[in-house]
PDB file of C-alpha atoms in Angstrom:
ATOM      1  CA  UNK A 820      12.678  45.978 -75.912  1.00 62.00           C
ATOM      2  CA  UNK A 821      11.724  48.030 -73.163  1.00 83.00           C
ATOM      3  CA  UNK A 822       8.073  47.454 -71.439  1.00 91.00           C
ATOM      4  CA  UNK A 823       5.135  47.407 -72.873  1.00 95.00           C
ATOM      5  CA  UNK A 824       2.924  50.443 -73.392  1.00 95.00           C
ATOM      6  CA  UNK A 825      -0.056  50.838 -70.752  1.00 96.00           C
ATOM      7  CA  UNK A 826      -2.034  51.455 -73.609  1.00 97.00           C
ATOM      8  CA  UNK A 827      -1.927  47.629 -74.382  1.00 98.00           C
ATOM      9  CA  UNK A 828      -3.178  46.764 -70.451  1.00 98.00           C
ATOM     10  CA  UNK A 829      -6.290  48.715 -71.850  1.00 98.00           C
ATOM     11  CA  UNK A 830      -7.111  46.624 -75.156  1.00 98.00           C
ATOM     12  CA  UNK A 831      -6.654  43.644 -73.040  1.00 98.00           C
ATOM     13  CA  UNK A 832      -8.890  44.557 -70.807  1.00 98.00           C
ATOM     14  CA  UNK A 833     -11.243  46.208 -73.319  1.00 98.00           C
ATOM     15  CA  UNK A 834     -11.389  42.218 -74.943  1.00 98.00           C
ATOM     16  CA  UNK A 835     -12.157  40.719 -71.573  1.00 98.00           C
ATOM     17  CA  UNK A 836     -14.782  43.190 -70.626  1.00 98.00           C
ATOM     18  CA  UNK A 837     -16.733  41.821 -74.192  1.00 97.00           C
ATOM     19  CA  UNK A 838     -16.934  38.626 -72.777  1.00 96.00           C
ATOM     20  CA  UNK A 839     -17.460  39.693 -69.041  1.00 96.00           C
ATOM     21  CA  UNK A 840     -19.692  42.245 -69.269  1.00 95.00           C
ATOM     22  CA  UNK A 841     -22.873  40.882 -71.001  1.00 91.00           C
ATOM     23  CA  UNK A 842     -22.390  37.524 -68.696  1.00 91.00           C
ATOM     24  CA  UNK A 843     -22.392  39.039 -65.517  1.00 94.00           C
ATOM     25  CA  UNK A 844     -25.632  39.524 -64.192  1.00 91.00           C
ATOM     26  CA  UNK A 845     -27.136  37.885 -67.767  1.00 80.00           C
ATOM     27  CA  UNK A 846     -29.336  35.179 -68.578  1.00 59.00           C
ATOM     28  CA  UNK A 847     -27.098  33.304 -70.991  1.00 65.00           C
ATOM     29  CA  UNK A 848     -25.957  29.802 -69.672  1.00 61.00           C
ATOM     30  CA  UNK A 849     -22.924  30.102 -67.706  1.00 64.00           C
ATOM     31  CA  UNK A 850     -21.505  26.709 -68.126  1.00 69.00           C
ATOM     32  CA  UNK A 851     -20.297  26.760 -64.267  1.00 65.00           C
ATOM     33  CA  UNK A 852     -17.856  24.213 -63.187  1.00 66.00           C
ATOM     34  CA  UNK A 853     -16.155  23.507 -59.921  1.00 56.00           C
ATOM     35  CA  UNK A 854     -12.628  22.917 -59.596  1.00 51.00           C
ATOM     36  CA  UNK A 855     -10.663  20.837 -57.261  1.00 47.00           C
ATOM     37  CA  UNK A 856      -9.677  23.281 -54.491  1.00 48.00           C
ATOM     38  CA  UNK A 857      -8.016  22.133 -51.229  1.00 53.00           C
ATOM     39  CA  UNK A 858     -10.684  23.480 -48.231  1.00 50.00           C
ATOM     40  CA  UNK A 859     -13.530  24.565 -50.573  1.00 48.00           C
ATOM     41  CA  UNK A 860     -16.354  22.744 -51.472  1.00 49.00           C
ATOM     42  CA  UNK A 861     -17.188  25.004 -54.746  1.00 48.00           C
ATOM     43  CA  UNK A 862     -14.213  26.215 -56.363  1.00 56.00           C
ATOM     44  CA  UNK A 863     -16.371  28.359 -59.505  1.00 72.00           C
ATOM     45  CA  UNK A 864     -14.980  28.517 -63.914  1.00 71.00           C
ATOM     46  CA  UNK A 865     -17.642  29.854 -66.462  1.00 84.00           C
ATOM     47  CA  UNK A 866     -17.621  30.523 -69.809  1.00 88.00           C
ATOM     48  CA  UNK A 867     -17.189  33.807 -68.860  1.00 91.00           C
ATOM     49  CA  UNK A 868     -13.565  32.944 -67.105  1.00 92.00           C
ATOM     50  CA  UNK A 869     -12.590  31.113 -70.279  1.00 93.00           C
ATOM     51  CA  UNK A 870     -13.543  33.292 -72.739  1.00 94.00           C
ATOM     52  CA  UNK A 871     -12.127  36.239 -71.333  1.00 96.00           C
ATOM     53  CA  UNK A 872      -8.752  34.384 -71.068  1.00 97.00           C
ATOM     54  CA  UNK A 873      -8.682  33.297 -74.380  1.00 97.00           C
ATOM     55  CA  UNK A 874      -9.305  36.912 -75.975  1.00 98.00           C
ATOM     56  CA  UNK A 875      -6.115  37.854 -74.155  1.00 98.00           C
ATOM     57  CA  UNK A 876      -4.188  35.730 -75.105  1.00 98.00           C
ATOM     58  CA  UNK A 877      -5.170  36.090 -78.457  1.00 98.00           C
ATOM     59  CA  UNK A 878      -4.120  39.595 -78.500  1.00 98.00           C
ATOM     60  CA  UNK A 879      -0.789  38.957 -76.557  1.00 98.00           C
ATOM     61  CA  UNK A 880       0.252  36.083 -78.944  1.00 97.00           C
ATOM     62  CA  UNK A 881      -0.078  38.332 -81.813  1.00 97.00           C
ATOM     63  CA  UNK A 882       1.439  41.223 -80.303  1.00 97.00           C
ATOM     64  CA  UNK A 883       4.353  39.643 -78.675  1.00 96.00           C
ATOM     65  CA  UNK A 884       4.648  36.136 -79.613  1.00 95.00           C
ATOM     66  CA  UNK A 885       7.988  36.026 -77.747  1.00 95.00           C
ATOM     67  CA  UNK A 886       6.178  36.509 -74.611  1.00 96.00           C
ATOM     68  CA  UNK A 887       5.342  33.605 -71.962  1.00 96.00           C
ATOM     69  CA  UNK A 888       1.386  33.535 -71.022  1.00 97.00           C
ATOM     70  CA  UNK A 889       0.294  32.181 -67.343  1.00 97.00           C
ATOM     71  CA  UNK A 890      -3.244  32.192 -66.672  1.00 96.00           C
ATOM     72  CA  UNK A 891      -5.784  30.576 -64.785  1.00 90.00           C
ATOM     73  CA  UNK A 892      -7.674  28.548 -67.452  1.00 89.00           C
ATOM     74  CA  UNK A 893      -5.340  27.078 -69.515  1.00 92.00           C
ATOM     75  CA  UNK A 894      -2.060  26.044 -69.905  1.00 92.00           C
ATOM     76  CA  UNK A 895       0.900  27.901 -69.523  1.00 93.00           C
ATOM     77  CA  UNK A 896       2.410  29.286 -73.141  1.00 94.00           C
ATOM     78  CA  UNK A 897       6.362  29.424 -72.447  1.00 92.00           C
ATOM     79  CA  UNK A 898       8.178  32.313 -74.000  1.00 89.00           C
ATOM     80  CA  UNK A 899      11.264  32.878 -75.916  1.00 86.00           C
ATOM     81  CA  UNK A 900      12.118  36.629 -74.929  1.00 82.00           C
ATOM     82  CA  UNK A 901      15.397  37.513 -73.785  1.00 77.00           C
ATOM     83  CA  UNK A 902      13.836  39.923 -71.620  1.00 77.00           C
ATOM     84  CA  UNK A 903      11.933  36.969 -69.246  1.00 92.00           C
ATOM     85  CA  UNK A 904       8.757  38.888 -70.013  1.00 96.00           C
ATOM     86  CA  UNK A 905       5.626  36.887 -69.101  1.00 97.00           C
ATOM     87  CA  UNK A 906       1.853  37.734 -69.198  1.00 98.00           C
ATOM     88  CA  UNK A 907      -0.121  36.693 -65.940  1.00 98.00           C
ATOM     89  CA  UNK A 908      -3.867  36.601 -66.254  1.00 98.00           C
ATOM     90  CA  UNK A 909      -6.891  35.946 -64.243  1.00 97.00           C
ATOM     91  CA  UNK A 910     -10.042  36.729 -66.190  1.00 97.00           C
ATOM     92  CA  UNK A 911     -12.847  37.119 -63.459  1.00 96.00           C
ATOM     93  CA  UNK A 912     -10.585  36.920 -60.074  1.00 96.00           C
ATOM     94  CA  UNK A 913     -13.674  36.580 -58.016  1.00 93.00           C
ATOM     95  CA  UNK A 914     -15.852  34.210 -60.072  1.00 90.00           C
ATOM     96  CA  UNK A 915     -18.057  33.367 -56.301  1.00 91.00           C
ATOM     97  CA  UNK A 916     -19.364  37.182 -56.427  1.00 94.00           C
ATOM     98  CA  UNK A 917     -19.319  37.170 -60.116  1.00 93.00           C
ATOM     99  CA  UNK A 918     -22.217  34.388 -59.662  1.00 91.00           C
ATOM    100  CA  UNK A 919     -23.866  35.883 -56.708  1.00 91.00           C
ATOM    101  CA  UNK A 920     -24.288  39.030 -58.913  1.00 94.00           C
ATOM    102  CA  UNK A 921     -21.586  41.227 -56.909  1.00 96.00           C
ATOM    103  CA  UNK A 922     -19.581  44.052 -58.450  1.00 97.00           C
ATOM    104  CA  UNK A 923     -16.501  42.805 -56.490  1.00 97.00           C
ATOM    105  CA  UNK A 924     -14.914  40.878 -59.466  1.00 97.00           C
ATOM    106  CA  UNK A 925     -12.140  41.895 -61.623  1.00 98.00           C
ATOM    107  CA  UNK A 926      -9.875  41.086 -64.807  1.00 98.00           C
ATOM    108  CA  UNK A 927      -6.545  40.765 -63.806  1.00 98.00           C
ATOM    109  CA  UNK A 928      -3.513  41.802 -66.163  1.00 98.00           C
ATOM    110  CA  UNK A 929      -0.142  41.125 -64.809  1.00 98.00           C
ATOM    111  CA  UNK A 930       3.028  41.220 -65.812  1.00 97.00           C
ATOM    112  CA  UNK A 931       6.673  39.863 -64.878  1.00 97.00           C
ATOM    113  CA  UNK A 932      10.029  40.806 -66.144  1.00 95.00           C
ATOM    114  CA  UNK A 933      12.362  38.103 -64.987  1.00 94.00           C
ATOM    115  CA  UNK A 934      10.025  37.204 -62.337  1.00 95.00           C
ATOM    116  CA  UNK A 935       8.941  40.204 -60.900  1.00 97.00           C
ATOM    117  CA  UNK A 936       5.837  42.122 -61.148  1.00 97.00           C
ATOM    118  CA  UNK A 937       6.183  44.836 -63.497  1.00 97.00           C
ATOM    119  CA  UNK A 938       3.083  46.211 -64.421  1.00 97.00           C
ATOM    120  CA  UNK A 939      -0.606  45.343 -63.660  1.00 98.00           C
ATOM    121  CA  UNK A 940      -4.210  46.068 -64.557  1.00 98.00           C
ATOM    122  CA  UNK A 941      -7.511  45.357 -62.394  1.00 98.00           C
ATOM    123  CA  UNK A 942     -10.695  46.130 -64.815  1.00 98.00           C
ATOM    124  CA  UNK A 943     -13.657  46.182 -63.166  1.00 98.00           C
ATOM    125  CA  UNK A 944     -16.282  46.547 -65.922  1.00 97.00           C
ATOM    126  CA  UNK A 945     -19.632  46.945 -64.087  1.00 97.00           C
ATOM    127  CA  UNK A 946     -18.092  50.195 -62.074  1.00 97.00           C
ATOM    128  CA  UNK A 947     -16.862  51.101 -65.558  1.00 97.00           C
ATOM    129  CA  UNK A 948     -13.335  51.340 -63.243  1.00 98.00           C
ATOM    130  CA  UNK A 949      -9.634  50.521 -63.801  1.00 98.00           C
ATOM    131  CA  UNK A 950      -7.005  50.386 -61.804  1.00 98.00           C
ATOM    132  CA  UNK A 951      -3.555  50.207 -63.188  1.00 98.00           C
ATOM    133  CA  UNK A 952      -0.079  51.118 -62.918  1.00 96.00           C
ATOM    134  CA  UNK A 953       2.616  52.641 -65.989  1.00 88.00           C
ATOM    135  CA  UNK A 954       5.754  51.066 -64.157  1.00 80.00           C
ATOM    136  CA  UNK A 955       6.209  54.673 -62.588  1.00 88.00           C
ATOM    137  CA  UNK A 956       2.574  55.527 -60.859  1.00 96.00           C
ATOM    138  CA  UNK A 957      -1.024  53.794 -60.105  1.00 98.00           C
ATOM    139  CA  UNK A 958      -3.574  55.559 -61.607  1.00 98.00           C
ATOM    140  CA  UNK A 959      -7.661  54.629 -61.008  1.00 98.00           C
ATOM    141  CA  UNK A 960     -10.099  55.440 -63.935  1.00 98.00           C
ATOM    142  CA  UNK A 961     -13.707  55.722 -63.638  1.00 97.00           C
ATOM    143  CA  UNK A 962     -16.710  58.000 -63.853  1.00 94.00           C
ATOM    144  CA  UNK A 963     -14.363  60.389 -61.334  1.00 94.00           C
ATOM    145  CA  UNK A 964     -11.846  60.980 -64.626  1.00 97.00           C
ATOM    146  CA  UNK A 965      -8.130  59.568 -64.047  1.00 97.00           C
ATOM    147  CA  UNK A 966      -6.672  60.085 -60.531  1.00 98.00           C
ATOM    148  CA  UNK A 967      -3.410  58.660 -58.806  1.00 98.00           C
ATOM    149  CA  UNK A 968      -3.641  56.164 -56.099  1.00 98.00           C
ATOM    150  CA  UNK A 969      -1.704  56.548 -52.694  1.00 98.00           C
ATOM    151  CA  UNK A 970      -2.031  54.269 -50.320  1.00 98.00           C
ATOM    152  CA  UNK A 971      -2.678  55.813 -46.551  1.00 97.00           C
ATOM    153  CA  UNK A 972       0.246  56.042 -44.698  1.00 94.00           C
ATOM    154  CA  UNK A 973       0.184  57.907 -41.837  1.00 88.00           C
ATOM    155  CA  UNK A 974      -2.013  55.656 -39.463  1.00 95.00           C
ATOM    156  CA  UNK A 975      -1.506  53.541 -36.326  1.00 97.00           C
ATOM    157  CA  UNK A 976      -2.764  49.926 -36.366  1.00 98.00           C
ATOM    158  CA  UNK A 977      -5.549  49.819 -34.110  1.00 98.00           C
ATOM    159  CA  UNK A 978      -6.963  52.553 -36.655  1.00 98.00           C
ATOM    160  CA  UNK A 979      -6.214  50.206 -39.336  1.00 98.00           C
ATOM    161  CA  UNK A 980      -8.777  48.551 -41.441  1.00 98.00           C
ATOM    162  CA  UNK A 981      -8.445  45.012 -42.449  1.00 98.00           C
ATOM    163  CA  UNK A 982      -9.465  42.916 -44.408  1.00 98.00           C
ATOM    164  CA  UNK A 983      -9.637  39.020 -45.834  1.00 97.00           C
ATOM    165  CA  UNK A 984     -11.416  36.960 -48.614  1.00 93.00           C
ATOM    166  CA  UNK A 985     -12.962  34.112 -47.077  1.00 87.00           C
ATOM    167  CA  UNK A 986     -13.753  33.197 -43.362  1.00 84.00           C
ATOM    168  CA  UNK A 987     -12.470  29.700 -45.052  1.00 82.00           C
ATOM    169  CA  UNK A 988      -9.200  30.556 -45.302  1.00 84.00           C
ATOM    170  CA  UNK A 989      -9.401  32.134 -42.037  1.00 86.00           C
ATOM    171  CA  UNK A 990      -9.893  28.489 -40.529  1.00 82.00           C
ATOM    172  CA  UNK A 991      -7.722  26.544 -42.243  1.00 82.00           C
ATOM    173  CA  UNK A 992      -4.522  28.816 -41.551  1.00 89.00           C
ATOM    174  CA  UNK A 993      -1.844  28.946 -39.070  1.00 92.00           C
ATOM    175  CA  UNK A 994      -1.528  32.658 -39.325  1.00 96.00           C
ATOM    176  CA  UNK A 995      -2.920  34.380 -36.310  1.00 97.00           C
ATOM    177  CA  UNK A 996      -4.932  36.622 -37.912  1.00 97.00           C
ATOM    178  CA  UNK A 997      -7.721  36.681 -34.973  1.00 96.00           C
ATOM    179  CA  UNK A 998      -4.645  38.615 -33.357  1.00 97.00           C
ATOM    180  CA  UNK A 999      -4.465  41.119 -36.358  1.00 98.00           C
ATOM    181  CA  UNK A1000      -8.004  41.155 -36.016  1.00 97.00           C
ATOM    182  CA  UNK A1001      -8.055  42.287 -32.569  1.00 98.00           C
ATOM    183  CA  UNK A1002      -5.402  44.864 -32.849  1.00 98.00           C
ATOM    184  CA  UNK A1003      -7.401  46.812 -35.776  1.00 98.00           C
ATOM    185  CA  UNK A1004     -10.258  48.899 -35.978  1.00 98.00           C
ATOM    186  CA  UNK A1005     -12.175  46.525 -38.044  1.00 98.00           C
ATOM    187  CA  UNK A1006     -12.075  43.548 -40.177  1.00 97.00           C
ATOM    188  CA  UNK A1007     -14.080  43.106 -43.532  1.00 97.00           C
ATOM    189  CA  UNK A1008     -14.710  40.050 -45.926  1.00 96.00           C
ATOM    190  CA  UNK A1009     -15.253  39.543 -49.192  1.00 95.00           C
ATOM    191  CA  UNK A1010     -13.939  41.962 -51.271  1.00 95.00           C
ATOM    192  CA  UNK A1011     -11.980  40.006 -53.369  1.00 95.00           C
ATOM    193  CA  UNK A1012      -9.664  41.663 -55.929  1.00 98.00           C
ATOM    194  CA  UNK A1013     -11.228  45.014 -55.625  1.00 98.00           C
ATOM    195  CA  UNK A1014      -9.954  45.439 -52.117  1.00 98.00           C
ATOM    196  CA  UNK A1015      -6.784  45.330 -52.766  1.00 98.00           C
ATOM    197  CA  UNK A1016      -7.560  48.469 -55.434  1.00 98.00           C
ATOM    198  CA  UNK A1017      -9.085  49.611 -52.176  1.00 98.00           C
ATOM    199  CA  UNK A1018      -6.327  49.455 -50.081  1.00 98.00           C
ATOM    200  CA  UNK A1019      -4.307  50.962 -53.351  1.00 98.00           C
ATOM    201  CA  UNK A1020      -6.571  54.059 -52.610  1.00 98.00           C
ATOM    202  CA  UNK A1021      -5.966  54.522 -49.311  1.00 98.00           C
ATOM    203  CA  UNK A1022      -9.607  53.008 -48.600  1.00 98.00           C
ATOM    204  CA  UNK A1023      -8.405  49.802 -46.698  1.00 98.00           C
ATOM    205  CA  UNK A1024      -4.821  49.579 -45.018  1.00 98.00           C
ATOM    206  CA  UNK A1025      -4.048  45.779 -44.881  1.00 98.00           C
ATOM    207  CA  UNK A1026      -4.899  42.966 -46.896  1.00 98.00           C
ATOM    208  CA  UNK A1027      -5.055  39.035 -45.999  1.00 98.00           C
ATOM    209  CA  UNK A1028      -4.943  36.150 -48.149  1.00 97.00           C
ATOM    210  CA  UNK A1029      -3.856  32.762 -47.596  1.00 95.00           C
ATOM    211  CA  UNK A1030      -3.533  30.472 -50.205  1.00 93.00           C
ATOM    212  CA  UNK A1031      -3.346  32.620 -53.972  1.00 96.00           C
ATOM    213  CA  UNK A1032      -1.982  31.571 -57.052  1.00 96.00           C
ATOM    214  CA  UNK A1033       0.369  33.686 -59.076  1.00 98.00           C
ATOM    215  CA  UNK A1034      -2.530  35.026 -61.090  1.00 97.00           C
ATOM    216  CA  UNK A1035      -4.285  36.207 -58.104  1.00 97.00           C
ATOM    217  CA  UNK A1036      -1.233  38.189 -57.195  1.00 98.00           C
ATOM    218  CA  UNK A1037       0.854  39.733 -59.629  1.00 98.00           C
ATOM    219  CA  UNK A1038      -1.022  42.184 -61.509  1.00 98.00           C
ATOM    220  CA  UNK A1039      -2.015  43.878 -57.661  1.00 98.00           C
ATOM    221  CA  UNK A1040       1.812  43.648 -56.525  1.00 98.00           C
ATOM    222  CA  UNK A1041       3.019  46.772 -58.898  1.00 98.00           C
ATOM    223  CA  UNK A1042      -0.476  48.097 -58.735  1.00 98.00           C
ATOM    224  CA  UNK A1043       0.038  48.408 -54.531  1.00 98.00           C
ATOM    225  CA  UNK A1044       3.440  49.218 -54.660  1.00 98.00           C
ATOM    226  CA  UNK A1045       3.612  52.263 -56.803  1.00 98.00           C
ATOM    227  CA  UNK A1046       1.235  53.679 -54.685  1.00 98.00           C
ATOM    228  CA  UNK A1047       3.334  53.637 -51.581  1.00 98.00           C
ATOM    229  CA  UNK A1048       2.027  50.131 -50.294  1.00 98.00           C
ATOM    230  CA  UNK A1049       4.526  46.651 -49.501  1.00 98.00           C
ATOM    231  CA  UNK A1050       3.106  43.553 -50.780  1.00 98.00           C
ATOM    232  CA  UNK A1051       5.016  39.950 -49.203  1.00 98.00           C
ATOM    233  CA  UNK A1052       4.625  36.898 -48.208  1.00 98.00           C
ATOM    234  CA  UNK A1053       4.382  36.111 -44.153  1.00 98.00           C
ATOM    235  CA  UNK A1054       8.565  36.133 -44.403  1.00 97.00           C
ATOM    236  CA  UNK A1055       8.368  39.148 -45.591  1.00 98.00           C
ATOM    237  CA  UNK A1056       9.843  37.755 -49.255  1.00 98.00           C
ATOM    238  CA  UNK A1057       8.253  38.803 -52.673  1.00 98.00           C
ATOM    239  CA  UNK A1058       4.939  37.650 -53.199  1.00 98.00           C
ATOM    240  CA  UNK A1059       4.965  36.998 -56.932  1.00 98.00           C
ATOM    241  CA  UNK A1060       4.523  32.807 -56.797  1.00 98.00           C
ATOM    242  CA  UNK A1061       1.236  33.345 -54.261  1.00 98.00           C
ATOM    243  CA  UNK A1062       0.643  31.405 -51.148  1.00 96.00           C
ATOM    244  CA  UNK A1063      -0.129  33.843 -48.301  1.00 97.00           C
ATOM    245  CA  UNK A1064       0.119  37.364 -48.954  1.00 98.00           C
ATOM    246  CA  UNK A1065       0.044  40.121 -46.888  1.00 98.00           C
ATOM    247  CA  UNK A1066      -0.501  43.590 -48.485  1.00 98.00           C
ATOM    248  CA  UNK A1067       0.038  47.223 -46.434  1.00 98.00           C
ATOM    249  CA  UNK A1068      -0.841  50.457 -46.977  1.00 98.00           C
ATOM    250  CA  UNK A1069       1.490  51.449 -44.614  1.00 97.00           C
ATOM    251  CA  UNK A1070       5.299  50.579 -44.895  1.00 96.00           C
ATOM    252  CA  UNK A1071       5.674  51.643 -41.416  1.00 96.00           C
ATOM    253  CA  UNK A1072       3.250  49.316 -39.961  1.00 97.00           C
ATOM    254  CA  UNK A1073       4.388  46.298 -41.987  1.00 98.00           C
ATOM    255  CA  UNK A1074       6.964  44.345 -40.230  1.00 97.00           C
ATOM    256  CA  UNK A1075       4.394  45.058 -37.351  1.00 97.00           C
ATOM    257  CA  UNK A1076       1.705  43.197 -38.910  1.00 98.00           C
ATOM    258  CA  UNK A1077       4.040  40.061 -39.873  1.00 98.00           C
ATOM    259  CA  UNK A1078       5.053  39.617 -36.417  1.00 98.00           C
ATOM    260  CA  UNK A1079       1.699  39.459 -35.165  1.00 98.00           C
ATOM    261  CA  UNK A1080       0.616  37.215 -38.014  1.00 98.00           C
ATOM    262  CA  UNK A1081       3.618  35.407 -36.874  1.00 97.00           C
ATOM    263  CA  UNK A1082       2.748  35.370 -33.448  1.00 96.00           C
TER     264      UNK A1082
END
């Protein structure tokens, strides 16, 4: 069996976005918790994280009930597919803005064929935008109709336009990213998930994060890469099991970035 049809990425997303949606920015009870997180004080899961997760996995395990499921909420469902396939899912990857009332959240829908990021899906339901790739090209949907993504390219790094998460993470790192920092244009925070779709569109040209789980990963890594961007980890390996990731625009300027990183 070959991969799945992007088609399903959408109903997936379309059953997350029912339990997203109507939360965000809602008056219903959120049931927030805080989970143990290493550095943070607050570490955000609503109703609106679990619910979301479980109406994917609903879908998946009836669809392909061979297939592994990894997500964020629960625990892992192992497969028994000879093709390795298995789901990856984050239902609000930004649950701090979610809170705060910020459109910077997203559903994210990855997944891996013997371990590597295949295909992937960021929904972003208050934009009414999607970003997603077919395993051949990314493609962004929105009030703008369907358009490809391309990464920029053709830049030189102290053009560049950065960005990170959390001024947390910034801290608590041995990455010298105040070097990056000072070698770019500009440095932004807070974007969460949708700035890697940024960077996907050519909007932002690198990306910083320092401590992400698979789920916060895998669904951007095909997403960035097949629209001309790299996606690794600060050895420059595949990026797939988290940690710190570093995401480029520009091929070019990559190895560039990881020595200074490095530095």
């Amino acid at each position: 069996m070959g991969l799945p049809d992007v088609t399903f990425l959408h109903k997936l997303a379309d059953a997350a976005d029912k339990e997203t949606l109507d939360r965000f920015r809602g008056a219903e009870d959120l049931q927030v918790n805080s989970k143990p997180k290493e550095g943070f004080r607050f570490d955000p899961v609503t109703l609106a994280d679990r619910e979301a997760e479980k109406a994917m996995r609903a879908l998946i395990e009836q669809r392909y009930p061979n297939h592994a499921i990894m997500g964020e909420e629960y625990d892992t469902k192992p497969g028994a597919d000879e093709n390795a396939f298995r789901w990856v899912l984050d239902p609000v990857d930004g649950t701090r803005p979610f809170l705060c009332g910020l459109p910077v959240w997203g559903t994210l829908i990855g997944l891996l064929q013997h371990e590597r990021a295949v295909m992937g899906m960021m929904s972003q339901p208050f934009t009414g935008e999607r970003f997603y790739t077919d395993s051949a090209q990314s493609w962004a949907k929105g009030l703008y109709g369907t358009v490809p993504l391309q990464t920029r390219r053709a830049i030189s790094l102290d053009q560049a336009i950065l960005h990170t998460t959390s001024p947390e993470s910034v801290k608590q790192s041995s990455l010298n990213f105040s070097a990056l920092d000072k070698a770019t244009l500009m440095t932004r925070y807070g974007g969460e998930c949708y700035a890697m779709a940024m960077l996907a569109a050519g909007k932002i040209d690198i990306c910083v994060e320092f401590a992400l789980q698979p789920y916060d990963i895998v669904a951007l890594i095909p997403l960035i890469e097949q629209a001309g961007g790299v996606v690794t980890t600060p050895d420059g390996g595949r990026a797939e099991a988290g940690g710190a990731v570093i995401a480029s625009g520009c091929p070019r300027l990559h190895q560039q970035i990881l020595s200074i990183l490095n530095s």
